[in-house]
GROMACS .gro file of C-alpha atoms in nm:
model
  430
    1MET     CA    1  -2.835   2.004   1.220
    2PRO     CA    2  -2.723   1.840   0.891
    3ASN     CA    3  -2.769   1.470   0.824
    4ASN     CA    4  -2.599   1.230   1.061
    5PRO     CA    5  -2.242   1.183   0.921
    6PHE     CA    6  -2.189   0.847   1.091
    7PHE     CA    7  -2.251   0.499   0.949
    8PRO     CA    8  -2.293   0.237   1.223
    9ALA     CA    9  -2.349  -0.054   0.981
   10GLY     CA   10  -2.236  -0.143   0.630
   11PRO     CA   11  -1.959   0.010   0.419
   12VAL     CA   12  -1.887   0.379   0.470
   13PRO     CA   13  -1.942   0.585   0.150
   14PRO     CA   14  -1.618   0.721  -0.003
   15GLU     CA   15  -1.699   1.083   0.088
   16TYR     CA   16  -1.715   0.981   0.455
   17PHE     CA   17  -1.423   0.737   0.449
   18ILE     CA   18  -1.147   0.821   0.697
   19GLY     CA   19  -0.790   0.708   0.761
   20ARG     CA   20  -0.640   0.388   0.620
   21LYS     CA   21  -0.388   0.582   0.410
   22SER     CA   22  -0.116   0.318   0.441
   23GLU     CA   23  -0.364   0.036   0.365
   24LEU     CA   24  -0.484   0.226   0.059
   25ARG     CA   25  -0.127   0.273  -0.062
   26PHE     CA   26  -0.067  -0.098  -0.003
   27ALA     CA   27  -0.372  -0.191  -0.213
   28PHE     CA   28  -0.271   0.029  -0.506
   29ASP     CA   29   0.087  -0.093  -0.484
   30LEU     CA   30  -0.046  -0.447  -0.528
   31ILE     CA   31  -0.260  -0.341  -0.823
   32THR     CA   32   0.028  -0.156  -0.991
   33LYS     CA   33   0.270  -0.447  -0.950
   34ASN     CA   34   0.026  -0.717  -1.060
   35LEU     CA   35   0.019  -0.872  -0.712
   36HIS     CA   36  -0.254  -1.019  -0.493
   37GLY     CA   37  -0.342  -0.917  -0.138
   38ALA     CA   38  -0.533  -1.044   0.163
   39PHE     CA   39  -0.656  -0.801   0.430
   40TYR     CA   40  -0.757  -0.959   0.759
   41GLY     CA   41  -0.903  -0.826   1.083
   42SER     CA   42  -1.188  -0.848   1.332
   43PRO     CA   43  -1.549  -0.763   1.243
   44GLY     CA   44  -1.607  -0.389   1.216
   45MET     CA   45  -1.249  -0.294   1.124
   46GLY     CA   46  -1.359  -0.143   0.793
   47LYS     CA   47  -1.246  -0.414   0.552
   48SER     CA   48  -1.562  -0.384   0.340
   49SER     CA   49  -1.538  -0.005   0.335
   50LEU     CA   50  -1.181  -0.028   0.208
   51LEU     CA   51  -1.274  -0.265  -0.077
   52TYR     CA   52  -1.576  -0.051  -0.159
   53LEU     CA   53  -1.347   0.253  -0.184
   54LEU     CA   54  -1.136   0.081  -0.450
   55THR     CA   55  -1.434   0.074  -0.687
   56TYR     CA   56  -1.442   0.455  -0.724
   57SER     CA   57  -1.261   0.628  -1.011
   58GLU     CA   58  -1.197   0.939  -0.799
   59ILE     CA   59  -0.985   0.734  -0.558
   60TRP     CA   60  -0.780   0.594  -0.846
   61GLN     CA   61  -0.723   0.946  -0.974
   62GLU     CA   62  -0.608   1.062  -0.629
   63GLN     CA   63  -0.359   0.773  -0.624
   64GLY     CA   64  -0.232   0.860  -0.972
   65GLN     CA   65  -0.368   0.540  -1.129
   66ASP     CA   66  -0.552   0.481  -1.457
   67TYR     CA   67  -0.902   0.363  -1.367
   68SER     CA   68  -0.988   0.296  -1.733
   69LYS     CA   69  -0.745   0.002  -1.745
   70SER     CA   70  -0.937  -0.188  -1.478
   71LEU     CA   71  -1.250  -0.400  -1.492
   72ILE     CA   72  -1.360  -0.406  -1.130
   73VAL     CA   73  -1.585  -0.668  -0.976
   74TYR     CA   74  -1.675  -0.643  -0.607
   75LEU     CA   75  -1.861  -0.932  -0.446
   76ASN     CA   76  -1.929  -1.049  -0.093
   77CYS     CA   77  -1.900  -1.426  -0.050
   78THR     CA   78  -2.165  -1.432   0.223
   79ASN     CA   79  -2.419  -1.349  -0.050
   80ILE     CA   80  -2.334  -1.675  -0.227
   81ASN     CA   81  -2.533  -1.927  -0.028
   82PRO     CA   82  -2.446  -2.206  -0.033
   83PHE     CA   83  -2.099  -2.128  -0.160
   84THR     CA   84  -1.984  -2.338  -0.454
   85PRO     CA   85  -1.717  -2.269  -0.718
   86TYR     CA   86  -1.982  -2.256  -0.990
   87ALA     CA   87  -2.196  -2.005  -0.797
   88PHE     CA   88  -1.886  -1.794  -0.729
   89TRP     CA   89  -1.772  -1.774  -1.091
   90GLN     CA   90  -2.128  -1.727  -1.209
   91GLU     CA   91  -2.163  -1.422  -0.982
   92VAL     CA   92  -1.825  -1.288  -1.095
   93LEU     CA   93  -1.921  -1.315  -1.462
   94ILE     CA   94  -2.267  -1.164  -1.415
   95LEU     CA   95  -2.109  -0.863  -1.243
   96LEU     CA   96  -1.832  -0.844  -1.503
   97LYS     CA   97  -2.092  -0.841  -1.780
   98GLU     CA   98  -2.250  -0.533  -1.618
   99GLU     CA   99  -1.906  -0.372  -1.602
  100VAL     CA  100  -1.838  -0.424  -1.977
  101GLU     CA  101  -2.183  -0.320  -2.094
  102ASP     CA  102  -2.048  -0.138  -2.402
  103ASN     CA  103  -1.804  -0.413  -2.502
  104ASP     CA  104  -2.015  -0.644  -2.719
  105GLU     CA  105  -1.726  -0.874  -2.809
  106LEU     CA  106  -1.633  -0.946  -2.446
  107LYS     CA  107  -1.999  -0.970  -2.347
  108ALA     CA  108  -2.049  -1.240  -2.609
  109VAL     CA  109  -1.767  -1.449  -2.459
  110ILE     CA  110  -1.913  -1.406  -2.108
  111ASP     CA  111  -2.261  -1.501  -2.228
  112GLU     CA  112  -2.125  -1.813  -2.394
  113VAL     CA  113  -1.966  -1.924  -2.065
  114LEU     CA  114  -2.276  -1.841  -1.860
  115GLU     CA  115  -2.495  -2.048  -2.090
  116GLY     CA  116  -2.297  -2.363  -2.008
  117ASP     CA  117  -2.381  -2.607  -1.728
  118THR     CA  118  -2.042  -2.559  -1.564
  119ILE     CA  119  -1.778  -2.289  -1.536
  120GLU     CA  120  -1.426  -2.430  -1.550
  121LYS     CA  121  -1.080  -2.281  -1.517
  122THR     CA  122  -1.049  -2.293  -1.896
  123ASP     CA  123  -1.356  -2.069  -1.924
  124ILE     CA  124  -1.200  -1.803  -1.701
  125ARG     CA  125  -0.874  -1.833  -1.897
  126GLN     CA  126  -1.072  -1.768  -2.214
  127ILE     CA  127  -1.216  -1.448  -2.069
  128LEU     CA  128  -0.878  -1.326  -1.940
  129ARG     CA  129  -0.728  -1.400  -2.282
  130LYS     CA  130  -0.999  -1.191  -2.449
  131ILE     CA  131  -0.937  -0.902  -2.206
  132GLY     CA  132  -0.564  -0.911  -2.284
  133LYS     CA  133  -0.619  -0.939  -2.658
  134GLN     CA  134  -0.835  -0.628  -2.661
  135ASP     CA  135  -0.588  -0.427  -2.450
  136LYS     CA  136  -0.256  -0.564  -2.325
  137ASP     CA  137  -0.271  -0.331  -2.021
  138LYS     CA  138  -0.630  -0.412  -1.925
  139PHE     CA  139  -0.700  -0.634  -1.622
  140LEU     CA  140  -0.980  -0.780  -1.414
  141LEU     CA  141  -0.967  -0.667  -1.050
  142LEU     CA  142  -1.158  -0.899  -0.818
  143LEU     CA  143  -1.244  -0.745  -0.480
  144ILE     CA  144  -1.366  -1.040  -0.275
  145ASP     CA  145  -1.517  -0.957   0.063
  146ASP     CA  146  -1.569  -1.209   0.345
  147TYR     CA  147  -1.365  -1.470   0.162
  148ASP     CA  148  -1.395  -1.685   0.475
  149SER     CA  149  -1.720  -1.822   0.327
  150ALA     CA  150  -1.521  -1.978   0.043
  151LEU     CA  151  -1.294  -2.148   0.295
  152LYS     CA  152  -1.560  -2.349   0.479
  153THR     CA  153  -1.725  -2.668   0.357
  154ASN     CA  154  -2.101  -2.710   0.324
  155THR     CA  155  -2.337  -2.982   0.203
  156GLU     CA  156  -2.265  -2.888  -0.160
  157TYR     CA  157  -1.897  -2.803  -0.122
  158THR     CA  158  -1.652  -3.068  -0.001
  159GLU     CA  159  -1.295  -3.014   0.116
  160ILE     CA  160  -1.163  -3.176  -0.202
  161GLU     CA  161  -1.376  -2.939  -0.414
  162MET     CA  162  -1.251  -2.648  -0.206
  163LEU     CA  163  -0.887  -2.742  -0.257
  164THR     CA  164  -0.945  -2.783  -0.631
  165PHE     CA  165  -1.116  -2.443  -0.652
  166LEU     CA  166  -0.841  -2.267  -0.456
  167SER     CA  167  -0.560  -2.437  -0.647
  168GLU     CA  168  -0.714  -2.350  -0.984
  169PHE     CA  169  -0.771  -1.993  -0.868
  170ARG     CA  170  -0.402  -1.973  -0.777
  171ASN     CA  171  -0.304  -2.117  -1.116
  172LEU     CA  172  -0.498  -1.840  -1.288
  173ALA     CA  173  -0.330  -1.574  -1.073
  174VAL     CA  174   0.027  -1.695  -1.128
  175ASP     CA  175  -0.007  -1.781  -1.498
  176PRO     CA  176   0.290  -1.604  -1.663
  177LYS     CA  177   0.076  -1.467  -1.949
  178LEU     CA  178  -0.289  -1.455  -1.845
  179GLY     CA  179  -0.204  -1.366  -1.484
  180ARG     CA  180  -0.106  -1.019  -1.609
  181HIS     CA  181  -0.477  -0.956  -1.661
  182LEU     CA  182  -0.594  -1.058  -1.314
  183ARG     CA  183  -0.556  -0.894  -0.971
  184THR     CA  184  -0.726  -1.016  -0.654
  185ILE     CA  185  -0.776  -0.851  -0.315
  186VAL     CA  186  -0.964  -1.051  -0.052
  187THR     CA  187  -1.073  -0.986   0.306
  188THR     CA  188  -1.104  -1.239   0.588
  189PHE     CA  189  -1.137  -1.252   0.966
  190ARG     CA  190  -0.794  -1.417   1.009
  191ARG     CA  191  -0.491  -1.500   0.794
  192LEU     CA  192  -0.553  -1.722   0.493
  193ASN     CA  193  -0.296  -1.976   0.612
  194GLU     CA  194  -0.515  -2.036   0.920
  195LEU     CA  195  -0.821  -2.107   0.706
  196GLY     CA  196  -0.927  -2.346   0.435
  197PRO     CA  197  -0.855  -2.710   0.355
  198THR     CA  198  -0.577  -2.936   0.479
  199LEU     CA  199  -0.278  -2.880   0.253
  200PRO     CA  200  -0.142  -3.165   0.040
  201LEU     CA  201   0.208  -3.291   0.116
  202SER     CA  202   0.347  -3.158  -0.212
  203GLY     CA  203   0.303  -2.843  -0.418
  204SER     CA  204   0.275  -2.477  -0.324
  205PRO     CA  205   0.006  -2.373  -0.074
  206TRP     CA  206  -0.304  -2.229  -0.242
  207TYR     CA  207  -0.252  -1.896  -0.060
  208ASN     CA  208   0.117  -1.860  -0.151
  209HIS     CA  209   0.064  -1.575  -0.398
  210TYR     CA  210  -0.119  -1.349  -0.149
  211ILE     CA  211   0.053  -1.078   0.052
  212PHE     CA  212  -0.108  -1.051   0.396
  213GLN     CA  213  -0.196  -0.719   0.557
  214PRO     CA  214  -0.375  -0.678   0.893
  215ILE     CA  215  -0.646  -0.415   0.940
  216LYS     CA  216  -0.599  -0.278   1.290
  217PRO     CA  217  -0.785  -0.023   1.504
  218PHE     CA  218  -0.720   0.345   1.437
  219SER     CA  219  -0.438   0.504   1.635
  220LYS     CA  220  -0.530   0.753   1.907
  221ALA     CA  221  -0.391   1.035   1.691
  222GLU     CA  222  -0.620   0.933   1.401
  223VAL     CA  223  -0.924   0.916   1.631
  224LEU     CA  224  -0.854   1.259   1.780
  225GLU     CA  225  -0.801   1.411   1.435
  226GLU     CA  226  -1.105   1.258   1.267
  227PHE     CA  227  -1.358   1.264   1.552
  228PHE     CA  228  -1.252   1.519   1.812
  229THR     CA  229  -1.100   1.807   1.614
  230SER     CA  230  -1.328   2.107   1.560
  231THR     CA  231  -1.241   2.128   1.188
  232SER     CA  232  -1.355   1.769   1.126
  233PRO     CA  233  -1.702   1.719   0.968
  234ARG     CA  234  -1.760   1.451   1.232
  235PHE     CA  235  -1.681   1.678   1.527
  236ILE     CA  236  -1.939   1.682   1.807
  237ARG     CA  237  -1.888   1.918   2.098
  238ILE     CA  238  -1.916   1.714   2.418
  239LYS     CA  239  -1.774   1.722   2.769
  240GLN     CA  240  -1.412   1.617   2.812
  241SER     CA  241  -1.513   1.334   3.048
  242LEU     CA  242  -1.751   1.188   2.787
  243GLN     CA  243  -1.486   1.222   2.515
  244GLU     CA  244  -1.232   1.038   2.729
  245GLY     CA  245  -1.490   0.769   2.804
  246ILE     CA  246  -1.561   0.715   2.435
  247LEU     CA  247  -1.190   0.691   2.361
  248LYS     CA  248  -1.158   0.420   2.625
  249ILE     CA  249  -1.454   0.203   2.531
  250THR     CA  250  -1.393   0.220   2.155
  251ASP     CA  251  -1.011   0.228   2.155
  252GLY     CA  252  -0.989   0.305   1.784
  253HIS     CA  253  -1.231   0.033   1.668
  254PRO     CA  254  -1.389   0.185   1.351
  255GLN     CA  255  -1.740   0.039   1.385
  256LEU     CA  256  -1.755   0.118   1.756
  257LEU     CA  257  -1.653   0.477   1.679
  258GLN     CA  258  -1.917   0.502   1.407
  259ASN     CA  259  -2.179   0.370   1.651
  260ALA     CA  260  -2.066   0.610   1.923
  261GLY     CA  261  -2.081   0.906   1.685
  262TYR     CA  262  -2.419   0.803   1.546
  263LEU     CA  263  -2.567   0.767   1.895
  264LEU     CA  264  -2.430   1.101   2.015
  265TYR     CA  265  -2.549   1.282   1.703
  266GLU     CA  266  -2.894   1.127   1.746
  267ARG     CA  267  -2.918   1.236   2.110
  268LEU     CA  268  -2.800   1.590   2.036
  269GLN     CA  269  -3.057   1.620   1.757
  270ASP     CA  270  -3.318   1.534   2.021
  271GLY     CA  271  -3.179   1.808   2.243
  272GLU     CA  272  -3.025   1.563   2.491
  273ILE     CA  273  -2.673   1.569   2.631
  274PRO     CA  274  -2.612   1.221   2.776
  275ASP     CA  275  -2.394   1.159   3.079
  276LEU     CA  276  -2.130   0.886   3.057
  277GLU     CA  277  -2.331   0.618   3.238
  278THR     CA  278  -2.643   0.670   3.022
  279PHE     CA  279  -2.432   0.675   2.708
  280ILE     CA  280  -2.257   0.349   2.803
  281LYS     CA  281  -2.586   0.168   2.860
  282ASP     CA  282  -2.729   0.287   2.526
  283PHE     CA  283  -2.404   0.210   2.347
  284GLN     CA  284  -2.389  -0.143   2.488
  285GLY     CA  285  -2.733  -0.223   2.351
  286ARG     CA  286  -2.635  -0.110   2.002
  287THR     CA  287  -2.299  -0.282   1.978
  288GLU     CA  288  -2.347  -0.617   2.152
  289GLN     CA  289  -2.363  -0.807   1.821
  290ILE     CA  290  -2.012  -0.686   1.731
  291PHE     CA  291  -1.866  -0.861   2.034
  292ASP     CA  292  -2.080  -1.167   1.976
  293ASN     CA  293  -1.931  -1.190   1.624
  294ILE     CA  294  -1.576  -1.156   1.757
  295TRP     CA  295  -1.642  -1.425   2.018
  296GLN     CA  296  -1.809  -1.669   1.778
  297LEU     CA  297  -1.533  -1.628   1.518
  298SER     CA  298  -1.258  -1.697   1.773
  299THR     CA  299  -1.119  -2.048   1.806
  300ASP     CA  300  -1.176  -2.254   2.121
  301GLU     CA  301  -0.818  -2.186   2.225
  302GLU     CA  302  -0.852  -1.812   2.165
  303GLN     CA  303  -1.171  -1.806   2.371
  304ILE     CA  304  -0.986  -1.974   2.659
  305LEU     CA  305  -0.708  -1.714   2.639
  306LEU     CA  306  -0.968  -1.436   2.646
  307ILE     CA  307  -1.132  -1.601   2.948
  308LEU     CA  308  -0.796  -1.618   3.126
  309ILE     CA  309  -0.729  -1.250   3.053
  310ALA     CA  310  -1.072  -1.157   3.189
  311LEU     CA  311  -1.024  -1.369   3.502
  312SER     CA  312  -0.677  -1.229   3.561
  313ARG     CA  313  -0.823  -0.878   3.555
  314LEU     CA  314  -1.106  -0.987   3.786
  315GLU     CA  315  -0.853  -1.138   4.026
  316GLY     CA  316  -0.906  -1.007   4.379
  317ASN     CA  317  -1.229  -0.831   4.284
  318LEU     CA  318  -1.481  -1.109   4.339
  319GLY     CA  319  -1.665  -0.951   4.627
  320LYS     CA  320  -1.492  -1.041   4.955
  321LYS     CA  321  -1.360  -1.362   4.805
  322SER     CA  322  -1.005  -1.362   4.677
  323PHE     CA  323  -0.846  -1.600   4.431
  324ALA     CA  324  -0.522  -1.632   4.239
  325LEU     CA  325  -0.458  -1.779   3.897
  326ARG     CA  326  -0.128  -1.958   3.938
  327GLY     CA  327   0.105  -1.994   3.642
  328ILE     CA  328  -0.100  -1.776   3.408
  329ASP     CA  329   0.211  -1.584   3.294
  330ASN     CA  330   0.370  -1.910   3.183
  331ILE     CA  331   0.058  -1.996   2.983
  332PHE     CA  332   0.066  -1.657   2.811
  333SER     CA  333   0.438  -1.692   2.730
  334GLN     CA  334   0.373  -2.035   2.574
  335LYS     CA  335   0.086  -1.899   2.363
  336GLU     CA  336   0.255  -1.584   2.240
  337ARG     CA  337   0.170  -1.655   1.875
  338GLU     CA  338  -0.203  -1.683   1.951
  339LEU     CA  339  -0.191  -1.368   2.164
  340ILE     CA  340  -0.016  -1.181   1.883
  341ASP     CA  341  -0.299  -1.290   1.651
  342LEU     CA  342  -0.558  -1.152   1.895
  343GLU     CA  343  -0.356  -0.832   1.922
  344GLU     CA  344  -0.326  -0.795   1.543
  345ARG     CA  345  -0.702  -0.834   1.511
  346GLY     CA  346  -0.753  -0.550   1.760
  347ILE     CA  347  -0.913  -0.762   2.033
  348ILE     CA  348  -0.645  -0.729   2.301
  349LYS     CA  349  -0.336  -0.520   2.365
  350LYS     CA  350  -0.032  -0.569   2.582
  351THR     CA  351   0.138  -0.324   2.814
  352GLN     CA  352   0.434  -0.333   3.049
  353GLU     CA  353   0.373  -0.297   3.421
  354ASP     CA  354   0.670  -0.326   3.658
  355TRP     CA  355   0.876  -0.506   3.390
  356LYS     CA  356   0.593  -0.753   3.342
  357THR     CA  357   0.384  -0.807   3.026
  358VAL     CA  358   0.016  -0.753   3.097
  359TYR     CA  359  -0.263  -0.835   2.851
  360GLU     CA  360  -0.590  -0.646   2.853
  361PHE     CA  361  -0.888  -0.593   2.624
  362THR     CA  362  -0.873  -0.304   2.380
  363SER     CA  363  -1.239  -0.237   2.456
  364SER     CA  364  -1.387  -0.278   2.802
  365MET     CA  365  -1.705  -0.390   2.622
  366MET     CA  366  -1.522  -0.706   2.517
  367GLU     CA  367  -1.412  -0.762   2.875
  368TRP     CA  368  -1.774  -0.737   2.985
  369TRP     CA  369  -1.878  -0.980   2.711
  370VAL     CA  370  -1.625  -1.244   2.819
  371LEU     CA  371  -1.719  -1.209   3.188
  372ARG     CA  372  -2.081  -1.252   3.091
  373GLU     CA  373  -1.991  -1.569   2.900
  374ILE     CA  374  -1.830  -1.702   3.218
  375GLU     CA  375  -2.132  -1.608   3.428
  376ASN     CA  376  -2.377  -1.767   3.186
  377SER     CA  377  -2.184  -2.092   3.142
  378ASP     CA  378  -2.260  -2.409   3.339
  379GLU     CA  379  -2.101  -2.738   3.443
  380THR     CA  380  -2.174  -2.900   3.107
  381GLU     CA  381  -2.009  -2.622   2.908
  382LEU     CA  382  -1.715  -2.609   3.148
  383LYS     CA  383  -1.665  -2.983   3.099
  384LYS     CA  384  -1.657  -2.932   2.721
  385ARG     CA  385  -1.390  -2.666   2.758
  386GLU     CA  386  -1.175  -2.885   2.982
  387LYS     CA  387  -1.000  -3.051   2.685
  388VAL     CA  388  -0.897  -2.711   2.554
  389PHE     CA  389  -0.782  -2.602   2.900
  390LEU     CA  390  -0.563  -2.914   2.919
  391ARG     CA  391  -0.388  -2.815   2.597
  392LEU     CA  392  -0.282  -2.492   2.766
  393MET     CA  393  -0.211  -2.589   3.125
  394SER     CA  394  -0.159  -2.867   3.374
  395ARG     CA  395  -0.449  -3.054   3.531
  396GLU     CA  396  -0.377  -2.880   3.861
  397GLN     CA  397  -0.410  -2.541   3.689
  398VAL     CA  398  -0.731  -2.654   3.519
  399GLU     CA  399  -0.876  -2.744   3.855
  400GLY     CA  400  -0.780  -2.399   3.983
  401VAL     CA  401  -0.954  -2.224   3.692
  402THR     CA  402  -1.258  -2.449   3.738
  403GLN     CA  403  -1.282  -2.337   4.099
  404VAL     CA  404  -1.270  -1.973   3.987
  405PHE     CA  405  -1.560  -2.038   3.747
  406LYS     CA  406  -1.758  -2.188   4.032
  407GLN     CA  407  -1.682  -1.888   4.253
  408VAL     CA  408  -1.807  -1.658   3.979
  409TRP     CA  409  -2.130  -1.859   3.955
  410LYS     CA  410  -2.172  -1.869   4.332
  411TYR     CA  411  -2.112  -1.499   4.383
  412ARG     CA  412  -2.275  -1.367   4.066
  413LYS     CA  413  -2.402  -1.060   4.245
  414ALA     CA  414  -2.051  -0.984   4.363
  415VAL     CA  415  -1.916  -0.985   4.008
  416GLU     CA  416  -1.896  -0.628   3.889
  417SER     CA  417  -2.189  -0.492   3.694
  418PHE     CA  418  -2.134  -0.383   3.337
  419VAL     CA  419  -2.121  -0.013   3.424
  420ASN     CA  420  -1.881  -0.078   3.711
  421ILE     CA  421  -1.647  -0.265   3.477
  422ILE     CA  422  -1.650   0.032   3.243
  423SER     CA  423  -1.596   0.272   3.531
  424ARG     CA  424  -1.298   0.072   3.652
  425PHE     CA  425  -1.160   0.067   3.299
  426LEU     CA  426  -1.194   0.446   3.282
  427GLY     CA  427  -1.019   0.486   3.613
  428ASN     CA  428  -1.335   0.609   3.789
  429PRO     CA  429  -1.435   0.334   4.035
  430THR     CA  430  -1.794   0.357   4.156
   0.00000   0.00000   0.00000
């Protein structure tokens, strides 16, 4: 068998990149029109792979764009630790210097800035001015991954410093002359307007020049075409039941699909054909950190909503004990904006059952993760969450949910096992 064509971690190389045609068109439309964009989505949605793709001249050629007019700098903000404006611009200029290796005049300007003790907005303006002077159509394209790191304070980066950095960055982008020589595309876990410093009472928000674009899971049609069509280089011949199981537990999540493909390819190379239950157990061990990341990056309120969704799906299935979550539909209707956010990030989806809106997890793995969080919590943690519960529901409802938690703790063995949860999700109760 040839080399494993799946990439369970890190950006996917361009030759193995799949889908995202509309997102790619969106990115190049921004670049062409001298605009700035912000992609957002859950961990593993392929945001880094998309930015990485934009650094390749072949992709520009396919999109009918002139790669030679761009000076591309890709950087991941998590590599700047601790994040500070100086460290950010220093990294940008070091990478830009590598990009303009044959341009001695521009390199000299960059070196002059790097030799200073600080890097100010005026220094970046000087570099943009030099780029425009050399070629009026030339521009610096900043591809900034995990921009969330720039939107959190640390011991060396105060909220005031953050607001100054972001405001000055915006000023560079919207400058009527020099802004023509700068494009920016960033990626984050959630929308920029939900991140960063408290906004001042006057002036435009620092994120006002960005156009937001969510990165969502692949559609079922895309998954079938790219992973389960015999002409695809990623095609693996497996039983229909296993294929259907993989579709259910991944539900179009790019990194989960890459992990599933990698694991299957590995097993087949070893001469093994796994059954669904064995595959699920192996798959869970390899992907647990993805769900941990999603959970940790969710707000307290979002975590409560996920808990309520999990409990509502567990309702009536707690061994021989029955319980009902009263008023949960009203809570969901009041928190529609937050639920839409979770849906946009590919964590949950909503369906209609008997004229009623029902929320469920896109991946049964996430459902298992949330149930495990409930099982592993204790009185102290439940007490901490009570304030968040009270923002969503009445005290009477909070007491009802608290009792459900205690039932889950008391009848831990009655709570469905991981494999049983998956089996129920697949429609094959054990």
